[in-house]
Amino acid sequence: MNTQRQPASAGAQDQVSELFVVVFAGYYRPWATWIQHRLESHGHRVVLQRWDPPREISLESALGDLLLARGRILLVLSDWFFELGPRQEGEWTQALRGIVAANAERFAAVNLTNRALLPATAVLEPVDLWGIGGPEAERRLLSRLGLPEGPPRRELPTGSRYPNDPPAVWGEVPRRNRRFTGRDELLNRLQQQLTEAEQGTATVALLGMSGIGKTQMAAEYAHRFSSDYDIVWWVNSDTRGTQRERWAELAPELGLSVGSEPGERIRAVREALRRGRPHGRWLVIFDGWDDLEGAEDLLPAGPGHVLITSRNRGWADAGATVLDIPGFLRAESTAYLMRRAPRLAAAEADEVAAELGDIPLALVQAASWLGESDMEVAEYLRMVRDGEMAQMVNPSGLDGVPRSSLTSWSILINRLRESQSHAVELLSLCTAFAPGRIPVGLVRLLPPGQLPDHLGWLVSDLPSWSRALDTLVNYSVFTRRDVRSTGDSTMEPGPEQEAVHMHRLVHDIVTRLTSPEERQSHRRIVRRMLAAADPGNPQDSRLWPRYAELLPHLEPSGALESHDYRVQETVLNLLRYCLYSGEYQVGAELGEKIREQWSEIFPPEHPRMLDLTTQQGNILRAYGQFRSAYELDRETLERLRVLPEADAASLLIAAGCLAADQRYLGQYPEALERQQEVLDTARELLGADDFITLQAQHHLGVGLRLLGRYADAYDIDLKTLRRRETLLRARHPATLMSGIACARDLRLLGRYGDALARQELGMRLHLQVLGPQHPNTLRARHNLLLCERRAGAHQDLGGAMASLLEQMEQVHGRRHYATIGLVVDYGNYAREHGDLRQARDLIEEGESVFRTLLGPAHPVSTGMLANTGLVLQAAGERADALTMFESAYAGLTAALGPDHPWALGCALNAAAGRNLNGRLDSAKELSRDTLRRARHVLGQDHPFTLSCEVALAADLRALREHEEAGKVEEDALQRLARTLGAQHPHTQSARQRVRPYWDFEPYLG
């Protein structure tokens, strides 16, 4: 082969293109890929060759096979490279001195380790790339290969990150397992499935039984292919709460300006990943995601990749590509055992692997034991085959794990019990937590007096603490150990922030090897730990990460059935955290579990149960489960009323909760009466300016608005707003809520310009205080769009509605009442602007969901018939439209009375329907009656009242009563021009004699 080189000063166009075969161990694929890209950018051809020859083939033969390829051979040397097989140093030395030395002109090498290489590697003249920057590494690479060191001849369209440069965002991916074995074919198949998927659908689920190595494979993929990504983010998904909190923590890493509420952050993260800004090459790994409920609200889409580890085969139906993870190949099993326990011969490793069924987790434990102890392999195998699983209770049902594997764990734990008692005590304590990430360092927050004497060392003996943790990590009982920062940059995190990661299967096995007495003792300790770690203020969003960390461990520790006052308070604080952070589903499930346990401890009227009921009802109401909240609150209030010792404050809170439930259920008169009683009582007990009193006053305004008493609602909402501005200041969330209420009142009063001006100010404050994705901000944006529509905004609002709908769907889900309310308003807008197909789809969806959620007799469900009628009428289906209009009119009149604005709106539509169906006299009489009632309820100059005048004029003209029609029409046009302006769409439509209509805006309060 011609190996002559052009001088470095020669022009790039004179450079000879060469072929290189880059040979690497799978562990170092990112380096091989980088070398390939750099050589190709200089005009050379490169072939990548992953190299792991079977142990049965001699090294001389394997290296000789490489020489069969054309081109020069570049070996990527590392610690791992020389462990392939594994093989003895002598075999490597012989091969390097033999076939490599004889073909030295064909071989070259780069070195990626700072450790001493075998002396015989000198024949390769390896150039050191360890610990240097990219430009220098490229210079050294070119120099070693005798290539010109000038600028690249061309830049490749897709580059590869220099492996020493980490991704821009790297999120808690487990430390790389330097003993990771095999799986190369699976890893390559995984990469192929991710990279070849269509954009937005690159989701792969790694499926398999516990202990099969799903997490290790996901971590290895993240490390091995990290140079392909700008963002790599790991999300522990054992529980929904910890999953969402961890997922939300990506938001600040991406520089997104959002608040602290997890749902808000998740929405912002998903949107940023979807758009590919600030980074388009991203990898998100959800580890241990077995519960698929709500997955569609969490999974990101866009140009990046999603990797999931799970035991749930339902991912195939959820749209993910499934990759089944089998046990090791036998060669992989024996290679791992021999690397971890070098004293094992190949035949012994094969025998151990066969006995343990090639299950990776079992092999990890066996290799740890055989590598650390001096037990003979034959004795170990005899104990595994013949030994009883000491203290193992009910060994069945452990996810298909062979009995031999369970026995090997029993051997390890019992031997540690004899030689490392502290390690076993710490390990047993961890079984009182949930598996996965365990914040075991919290035990050091406890006073020594709260621990049994034999466990006092946990808080008093730091060296023993460290030795115990190190032992359990070394024996692979804990998969890893980490320390999470306190968030205070001035303080180094201490042992209190330490956490360990315990595999679910190991957790289950050790639990069964722990005596019932020990388990009870440890659960008491963990309950005290949780109480000691409770920050005590779940409203503070800065503390939500701590609450998310504690939440998974409530049930395993027995905290839900605890009689300890402090533990109970921690349980309630975690329920409050679910409410304040928007984790409604988690909160609803937790609240039911707490009730089940506390019902056996407390009578229903106990203050603890009353507090639980309040929090549970709030969560259920926010989650859209109105009937469940109502039944819970009604039963509590009825029980309190018959108790002579019930205090006024408890009655006040219970009555306020029930009034809120009644509003959502459409019981508007009853809710208003009860809310007035609540407000009167609050003023008497707490004073007019107390926070609870002002909250009750705000809710009274909601009740008045729902009954169509818009002027009364505005008066009380304005009063509440002014007091809150004085007492809480303008930027308090409660003050912002009052601002929305006033803007809504003004819009319903027909003061569209005033409503828009106030809502625009409120929108700016919401963005500044709560961030763009907070649920209250989205609610404010929805009201702003309605204000703009009524004010006659000339810009196209359809795009803004579509964007907001997407955001609200991410926040609440598609079927939440807040989302469906916007769906309906968007459908009305689409119909008004000629998109009848979209309007029909959206209105049908809204009607169906509200009917399911609220029942067919609810005023909102009834009002939806008006929107359906408008769609039918626009489609020319006049008879069916009239049926809808009449049904809505009759239903709302019966439910709310003939003077309610909703009933009047349905009457306006019904009159139009009668006119179009030839029932002219009936239409005129209904229009005249509707106008009379509108003047009385809303006033002479309200835009709706003027629409009624325009409608009456149309009916009079249809009956050829032109004189009266002219007078009515002229009066309406003058008032519309004076009220809304001559250029307002309502005024122009009336001038063009377009028949007015009323579309229903669903509002629940």
Tab-separated table of N, CA and C in Angstrom, residues 777-895:
chain	number	residue	atom	x	y	z
A	777	THR	N	-53.373	31.945	34.109
A	777	THR	CA	-53.001	32.789	32.970
A	777	THR	C	-53.751	32.353	31.721
A	778	LEU	N	-53.870	31.061	31.528
A	778	LEU	CA	-54.627	30.564	30.370
A	778	LEU	C	-56.096	30.956	30.480
A	779	ARG	N	-56.629	30.927	31.679
A	779	ARG	CA	-58.014	31.360	31.901
A	779	ARG	C	-58.159	32.845	31.555
A	780	ALA	N	-57.157	33.633	31.968
A	780	ALA	CA	-57.194	35.062	31.647
A	780	ALA	C	-57.095	35.295	30.146
A	781	ARG	N	-56.274	34.495	29.474
A	781	ARG	CA	-56.134	34.644	28.024
A	781	ARG	C	-57.444	34.282	27.317
A	782	HIS	N	-58.125	33.274	27.823
A	782	HIS	CA	-59.419	32.892	27.258
A	782	HIS	C	-60.400	34.063	27.368
A	783	ASN	N	-60.453	34.672	28.528
A	783	ASN	CA	-61.358	35.805	28.706
A	783	ASN	C	-60.953	36.985	27.817
A	784	LEU	N	-59.647	37.167	27.634
A	784	LEU	CA	-59.170	38.250	26.766
A	784	LEU	C	-59.646	38.030	25.326
A	785	LEU	N	-59.580	36.788	24.845
A	785	LEU	CA	-60.044	36.507	23.491
A	785	LEU	C	-61.535	36.794	23.346
A	786	LEU	N	-62.312	36.460	24.371
A	786	LEU	CA	-63.741	36.746	24.326
A	786	LEU	C	-63.993	38.246	24.345
A	787	CYS	N	-63.199	38.973	25.129
A	787	CYS	CA	-63.336	40.438	25.150
A	787	CYS	C	-63.006	41.030	23.783
A	788	GLU	N	-61.933	40.523	23.163
A	788	GLU	CA	-61.545	41.035	21.852
A	788	GLU	C	-62.624	40.724	20.816
A	789	ARG	N	-63.198	39.544	20.891
A	789	ARG	CA	-64.241	39.180	19.931
A	789	ARG	C	-65.451	40.098	20.079
A	790	ARG	N	-65.896	40.324	21.311
A	790	ARG	CA	-67.076	41.157	21.529
A	790	ARG	C	-66.793	42.620	21.211
A	791	ALA	N	-65.539	43.037	21.424
A	791	ALA	CA	-65.198	44.432	21.149
A	791	ALA	C	-65.036	44.689	19.652
A	792	GLY	N	-65.139	43.632	18.843
A	792	GLY	CA	-65.059	43.811	17.392
A	792	GLY	C	-63.652	43.893	16.879
A	793	ALA	N	-62.726	43.137	17.503
A	793	ALA	CA	-61.336	43.147	17.053
A	793	ALA	C	-61.257	42.738	15.588
A	794	HIS	N	-60.433	43.443	14.837
A	794	HIS	CA	-60.352	43.187	13.406
A	794	HIS	C	-59.377	42.060	13.083
A	795	GLN	N	-58.439	41.755	13.995
A	795	GLN	CA	-57.488	40.698	13.696
A	795	GLN	C	-58.174	39.326	13.769
A	796	ASP	N	-57.562	38.362	13.060
A	796	ASP	CA	-58.087	36.996	13.049
A	796	ASP	C	-57.789	36.350	14.402
A	797	LEU	N	-58.824	36.016	15.149
A	797	LEU	CA	-58.653	35.405	16.463
A	797	LEU	C	-58.579	33.881	16.391
A	798	GLY	N	-58.805	33.316	15.213
A	798	GLY	CA	-58.811	31.862	15.094
A	798	GLY	C	-57.482	31.239	15.450
A	799	GLY	N	-56.388	31.853	14.974
A	799	GLY	CA	-55.062	31.317	15.299
A	799	GLY	C	-54.769	31.378	16.779
A	800	ALA	N	-55.157	32.486	17.414
A	800	ALA	CA	-54.940	32.620	18.860
A	800	ALA	C	-55.760	31.600	19.630
A	801	MET	N	-56.994	31.340	19.175
A	801	MET	CA	-57.824	30.340	19.846
A	801	MET	C	-57.237	28.943	19.690
A	802	ALA	N	-56.748	28.626	18.500
A	802	ALA	CA	-56.155	27.305	18.274
A	802	ALA	C	-54.922	27.105	19.140
A	803	SER	N	-54.090	28.142	19.235
A	803	SER	CA	-52.888	28.049	20.068
A	803	SER	C	-53.245	27.876	21.540
A	804	LEU	N	-54.218	28.662	22.000
A	804	LEU	CA	-54.631	28.549	23.397
A	804	LEU	C	-55.253	27.189	23.672
A	805	LEU	N	-56.011	26.663	22.730
A	805	LEU	CA	-56.624	25.347	22.915
A	805	LEU	C	-55.553	24.282	23.084
A	806	GLU	N	-54.505	24.375	22.311
A	806	GLU	CA	-53.408	23.412	22.436
A	806	GLU	C	-52.772	23.490	23.822
A	807	GLN	N	-52.577	24.707	24.306
A	807	GLN	CA	-51.992	24.872	25.633
A	807	GLN	C	-52.919	24.350	26.728
A	808	MET	N	-54.195	24.652	26.613
A	808	MET	CA	-55.132	24.209	27.641
A	808	MET	C	-55.289	22.697	27.637
A	809	GLU	N	-55.199	22.112	26.465
A	809	GLU	CA	-55.270	20.650	26.397
A	809	GLU	C	-54.073	20.028	27.101
A	810	GLN	N	-52.908	20.649	26.974
A	810	GLN	CA	-51.728	20.155	27.664
A	810	GLN	C	-51.852	20.329	29.171
A	811	VAL	N	-52.531	21.393	29.588
A	811	VAL	CA	-52.676	21.673	31.017
A	811	VAL	C	-53.658	20.706	31.663
A	812	HIS	N	-54.858	20.639	31.127
A	812	HIS	CA	-55.954	19.942	31.799
A	812	HIS	C	-56.357	18.638	31.136
A	813	GLY	N	-55.928	18.411	29.908
A	813	GLY	CA	-56.488	17.310	29.135
A	813	GLY	C	-57.648	17.808	28.290
A	814	ARG	N	-57.990	17.067	27.269
A	814	ARG	CA	-58.986	17.520	26.302
A	814	ARG	C	-60.386	17.573	26.908
A	815	ARG	N	-60.696	16.695	27.873
A	815	ARG	CA	-62.065	16.589	28.356
A	815	ARG	C	-62.307	17.364	29.652
A	816	HIS	N	-61.344	18.134	30.103
A	816	HIS	CA	-61.555	18.962	31.289
A	816	HIS	C	-62.508	20.100	30.934
A	817	TYR	N	-63.300	20.524	31.905
A	817	TYR	CA	-64.328	21.525	31.607
A	817	TYR	C	-63.748	22.837	31.094
A	818	ALA	N	-62.558	23.215	31.577
A	818	ALA	CA	-61.963	24.463	31.097
A	818	ALA	C	-61.574	24.351	29.623
A	819	THR	N	-61.013	23.208	29.247
A	819	THR	CA	-60.628	23.001	27.850
A	819	THR	C	-61.849	22.962	26.944
A	820	ILE	N	-62.877	22.236	27.376
A	820	ILE	CA	-64.064	22.100	26.537
A	820	ILE	C	-64.802	23.435	26.398
A	821	GLY	N	-64.734	24.277	27.418
A	821	GLY	CA	-65.315	25.608	27.288
A	821	GLY	C	-64.689	26.372	26.138
A	822	LEU	N	-63.367	26.267	26.015
A	822	LEU	CA	-62.692	26.935	24.900
A	822	LEU	C	-63.011	26.252	23.574
A	823	VAL	N	-63.133	24.922	23.583
A	823	VAL	CA	-63.519	24.205	22.371
A	823	VAL	C	-64.822	24.778	21.819
A	824	VAL	N	-65.791	25.023	22.691
A	824	VAL	CA	-67.087	25.547	22.267
A	824	VAL	C	-66.952	26.965	21.716
A	825	ASP	N	-66.221	27.815	22.429
A	825	ASP	CA	-66.052	29.190	21.953
A	825	ASP	C	-65.324	29.228	20.608
A	826	TYR	N	-64.365	28.333	20.436
A	826	TYR	CA	-63.652	28.243	19.158
A	826	TYR	C	-64.601	27.766	18.057
A	827	GLY	N	-65.491	26.823	18.391
A	827	GLY	CA	-66.471	26.357	17.421
A	827	GLY	C	-67.421	27.464	16.996
A	828	ASN	N	-67.869	28.279	17.960
A	828	ASN	CA	-68.733	29.415	17.631
A	828	ASN	C	-68.025	30.394	16.701
A	829	TYR	N	-66.755	30.645	16.976
A	829	TYR	CA	-65.983	31.574	16.147
A	829	TYR	C	-65.829	31.011	14.732
A	830	ALA	N	-65.541	29.689	14.643
A	830	ALA	CA	-65.364	29.070	13.327
A	830	ALA	C	-66.654	29.153	12.515
A	831	ARG	N	-67.791	28.914	13.152
A	831	ARG	CA	-69.071	29.021	12.446
A	831	ARG	C	-69.313	30.444	11.967
A	832	GLU	N	-69.028	31.394	12.826
A	832	GLU	CA	-69.248	32.800	12.492
A	832	GLU	C	-68.398	33.227	11.297
A	833	HIS	N	-67.230	32.568	11.120
A	833	HIS	CA	-66.319	32.962	10.049
A	833	HIS	C	-66.314	31.958	8.902
A	834	GLY	N	-67.377	31.139	8.802
A	834	GLY	CA	-67.587	30.361	7.599
A	834	GLY	C	-66.999	28.971	7.558
A	835	ASP	N	-66.270	28.543	8.590
A	835	ASP	CA	-65.707	27.190	8.591
A	835	ASP	C	-66.706	26.256	9.251
A	836	LEU	N	-67.699	25.834	8.495
A	836	LEU	CA	-68.814	25.090	9.061
A	836	LEU	C	-68.406	23.682	9.486
A	837	ARG	N	-67.499	23.067	8.739
A	837	ARG	CA	-67.083	21.709	9.097
A	837	ARG	C	-66.378	21.696	10.446
A	838	GLN	N	-65.433	22.623	10.639
A	838	GLN	CA	-64.742	22.679	11.924
A	838	GLN	C	-65.704	23.048	13.041
A	839	ALA	N	-66.603	23.971	12.749
A	839	ALA	CA	-67.572	24.385	13.764
A	839	ALA	C	-68.428	23.205	14.208
A	840	ARG	N	-68.898	22.420	13.255
A	840	ARG	CA	-69.738	21.276	13.600
A	840	ARG	C	-68.970	20.294	14.486
A	841	ASP	N	-67.720	20.007	14.125
A	841	ASP	CA	-66.921	19.055	14.909
A	841	ASP	C	-66.714	19.546	16.340
A	842	LEU	N	-66.357	20.819	16.474
A	842	LEU	CA	-66.061	21.359	17.803
A	842	LEU	C	-67.312	21.456	18.663
A	843	ILE	N	-68.411	21.912	18.074
A	843	ILE	CA	-69.655	22.060	18.848
A	843	ILE	C	-70.197	20.692	19.249
A	844	GLU	N	-70.126	19.714	18.359
A	844	GLU	CA	-70.573	18.368	18.715
A	844	GLU	C	-69.729	17.791	19.844
A	845	GLU	N	-68.423	18.028	19.772
A	845	GLU	CA	-67.544	17.547	20.843
A	845	GLU	C	-67.902	18.210	22.169
A	846	GLY	N	-68.092	19.529	22.135
A	846	GLY	CA	-68.424	20.252	23.357
A	846	GLY	C	-69.728	19.797	23.961
A	847	GLU	N	-70.756	19.636	23.121
A	847	GLU	CA	-72.055	19.196	23.635
A	847	GLU	C	-71.952	17.816	24.265
A	848	SER	N	-71.224	16.900	23.616
A	848	SER	CA	-71.097	15.537	24.122
A	848	SER	C	-70.377	15.499	25.468
A	849	VAL	N	-69.273	16.226	25.568
A	849	VAL	CA	-68.487	16.193	26.811
A	849	VAL	C	-69.255	16.832	27.955
A	850	PHE	N	-69.882	17.996	27.712
A	850	PHE	CA	-70.634	18.648	28.788
A	850	PHE	C	-71.821	17.788	29.232
A	851	ARG	N	-72.458	17.120	28.291
A	851	ARG	CA	-73.586	16.259	28.662
A	851	ARG	C	-73.096	15.101	29.544
A	852	THR	N	-71.941	14.547	29.190
A	852	THR	CA	-71.379	13.452	29.989
A	852	THR	C	-70.918	13.948	31.356
A	853	LEU	N	-70.283	15.100	31.372
A	853	LEU	CA	-69.707	15.625	32.601
A	853	LEU	C	-70.766	16.150	33.565
A	854	LEU	N	-71.790	16.818	33.029
A	854	LEU	CA	-72.745	17.540	33.869
A	854	LEU	C	-74.136	16.925	33.895
A	855	GLY	N	-74.452	16.071	32.932
A	855	GLY	CA	-75.804	15.547	32.820
A	855	GLY	C	-76.625	16.394	31.855
A	856	PRO	N	-77.653	15.819	31.250
A	856	PRO	CA	-78.402	16.540	30.207
A	856	PRO	C	-79.239	17.702	30.716
A	857	ALA	N	-79.577	17.713	32.023
A	857	ALA	CA	-80.460	18.766	32.536
A	857	ALA	C	-79.704	19.983	33.054
A	858	HIS	N	-78.395	19.931	33.105
A	858	HIS	CA	-77.604	21.063	33.596
A	858	HIS	C	-77.797	22.262	32.669
A	859	PRO	N	-77.875	23.478	33.204
A	859	PRO	CA	-78.057	24.652	32.335
A	859	PRO	C	-77.026	24.767	31.227
A	860	VAL	N	-75.780	24.392	31.510
A	860	VAL	CA	-74.754	24.483	30.468
A	860	VAL	C	-75.019	23.463	29.372
A	861	SER	N	-75.396	22.240	29.739
A	861	SER	CA	-75.719	21.240	28.723
A	861	SER	C	-76.906	21.698	27.886
A	862	THR	N	-77.889	22.301	28.536
A	862	THR	CA	-79.058	22.798	27.812
A	862	THR	C	-78.676	23.954	26.897
A	863	GLY	N	-77.878	24.869	27.387
A	863	GLY	CA	-77.462	26.009	26.572
A	863	GLY	C	-76.686	25.593	25.338
A	864	MET	N	-75.979	24.446	25.416
A	864	MET	CA	-75.226	23.981	24.258
A	864	MET	C	-76.119	23.684	23.061
A	865	LEU	N	-77.419	23.403	23.305
A	865	LEU	CA	-78.328	23.143	22.195
A	865	LEU	C	-78.450	24.357	21.281
A	866	ALA	N	-78.303	25.547	21.846
A	866	ALA	CA	-78.371	26.765	21.031
A	866	ALA	C	-77.239	26.800	20.013
A	867	ASN	N	-76.027	26.412	20.434
A	867	ASN	CA	-74.900	26.394	19.505
A	867	ASN	C	-75.084	25.336	18.419
A	868	THR	N	-75.612	24.178	18.824
A	868	THR	CA	-75.882	23.140	17.827
A	868	THR	C	-76.904	23.643	16.801
A	869	GLY	N	-77.936	24.340	17.290
A	869	GLY	CA	-78.937	24.889	16.385
A	869	GLY	C	-78.350	25.876	15.404
A	870	LEU	N	-77.417	26.709	15.845
A	870	LEU	CA	-76.800	27.683	14.944
A	870	LEU	C	-76.010	26.997	13.835
A	871	VAL	N	-75.329	25.899	14.166
A	871	VAL	CA	-74.586	25.154	13.149
A	871	VAL	C	-75.557	24.552	12.133
A	872	LEU	N	-76.637	23.962	12.639
A	872	LEU	CA	-77.632	23.367	11.744
A	872	LEU	C	-78.260	24.424	10.847
A	873	GLN	N	-78.533	25.577	11.427
A	873	GLN	CA	-79.173	26.639	10.635
A	873	GLN	C	-78.228	27.131	9.545
A	874	ALA	N	-76.941	27.254	9.898
A	874	ALA	CA	-75.971	27.692	8.888
A	874	ALA	C	-75.828	26.666	7.775
A	875	ALA	N	-76.089	25.399	8.088
A	875	ALA	CA	-75.999	24.340	7.083
A	875	ALA	C	-77.291	24.193	6.284
A	876	GLY	N	-78.293	25.027	6.558
A	876	GLY	CA	-79.547	24.966	5.828
A	876	GLY	C	-80.557	23.995	6.392
A	877	GLU	N	-80.257	23.389	7.544
A	877	GLU	CA	-81.173	22.422	8.159
A	877	GLU	C	-82.084	23.182	9.127
A	878	ARG	N	-83.033	23.944	8.561
A	878	ARG	CA	-83.794	24.915	9.346
A	878	ARG	C	-84.748	24.264	10.341
A	879	ALA	N	-85.405	23.191	9.944
A	879	ALA	CA	-86.361	22.548	10.849
A	879	ALA	C	-85.650	21.969	12.066
A	880	ASP	N	-84.516	21.261	11.815
A	880	ASP	CA	-83.763	20.689	12.932
A	880	ASP	C	-83.196	21.789	13.823
A	881	ALA	N	-82.779	22.890	13.204
A	881	ALA	CA	-82.244	24.007	13.987
A	881	ALA	C	-83.323	24.570	14.905
A	882	LEU	N	-84.517	24.736	14.377
A	882	LEU	CA	-85.601	25.272	15.201
A	882	LEU	C	-85.898	24.352	16.381
A	883	THR	N	-85.844	23.047	16.150
A	883	THR	CA	-86.053	22.107	17.252
A	883	THR	C	-85.027	22.332	18.357
A	884	MET	N	-83.760	22.526	17.961
A	884	MET	CA	-82.711	22.785	18.954
A	884	MET	C	-82.966	24.092	19.705
A	885	PHE	N	-83.338	25.141	18.957
A	885	PHE	CA	-83.581	26.444	19.575
A	885	PHE	C	-84.730	26.370	20.586
A	886	GLU	N	-85.815	25.732	20.192
A	886	GLU	CA	-86.977	25.648	21.077
A	886	GLU	C	-86.655	24.815	22.324
A	887	SER	N	-85.881	23.738	22.138
A	887	SER	CA	-85.512	22.898	23.288
A	887	SER	C	-84.641	23.679	24.262
A	888	ALA	N	-83.683	24.429	23.729
A	888	ALA	CA	-82.816	25.226	24.600
A	888	ALA	C	-83.616	26.299	25.323
A	889	TYR	N	-84.523	26.957	24.592
A	889	TYR	CA	-85.337	28.018	25.188
A	889	TYR	C	-86.227	27.467	26.301
A	890	ALA	N	-86.901	26.350	26.031
A	890	ALA	CA	-87.784	25.777	27.044
A	890	ALA	C	-86.992	25.275	28.240
A	891	GLY	N	-85.863	24.639	27.980
A	891	GLY	CA	-85.068	24.081	29.070
A	891	GLY	C	-84.501	25.138	29.982
A	892	LEU	N	-83.929	26.200	29.423
A	892	LEU	CA	-83.334	27.240	30.252
A	892	LEU	C	-84.398	28.094	30.932
A	893	THR	N	-85.537	28.269	30.291
A	893	THR	CA	-86.629	28.995	30.945
A	893	THR	C	-87.111	28.233	32.168
A	894	ALA	N	-87.231	26.909	32.030
A	894	ALA	CA	-87.666	26.096	33.160
A	894	ALA	C	-86.620	26.068	34.265
A	895	ALA	N	-85.346	26.034	33.886
A	895	ALA	CA	-84.285	25.905	34.883
A	895	ALA	C	-83.942	27.226	35.548
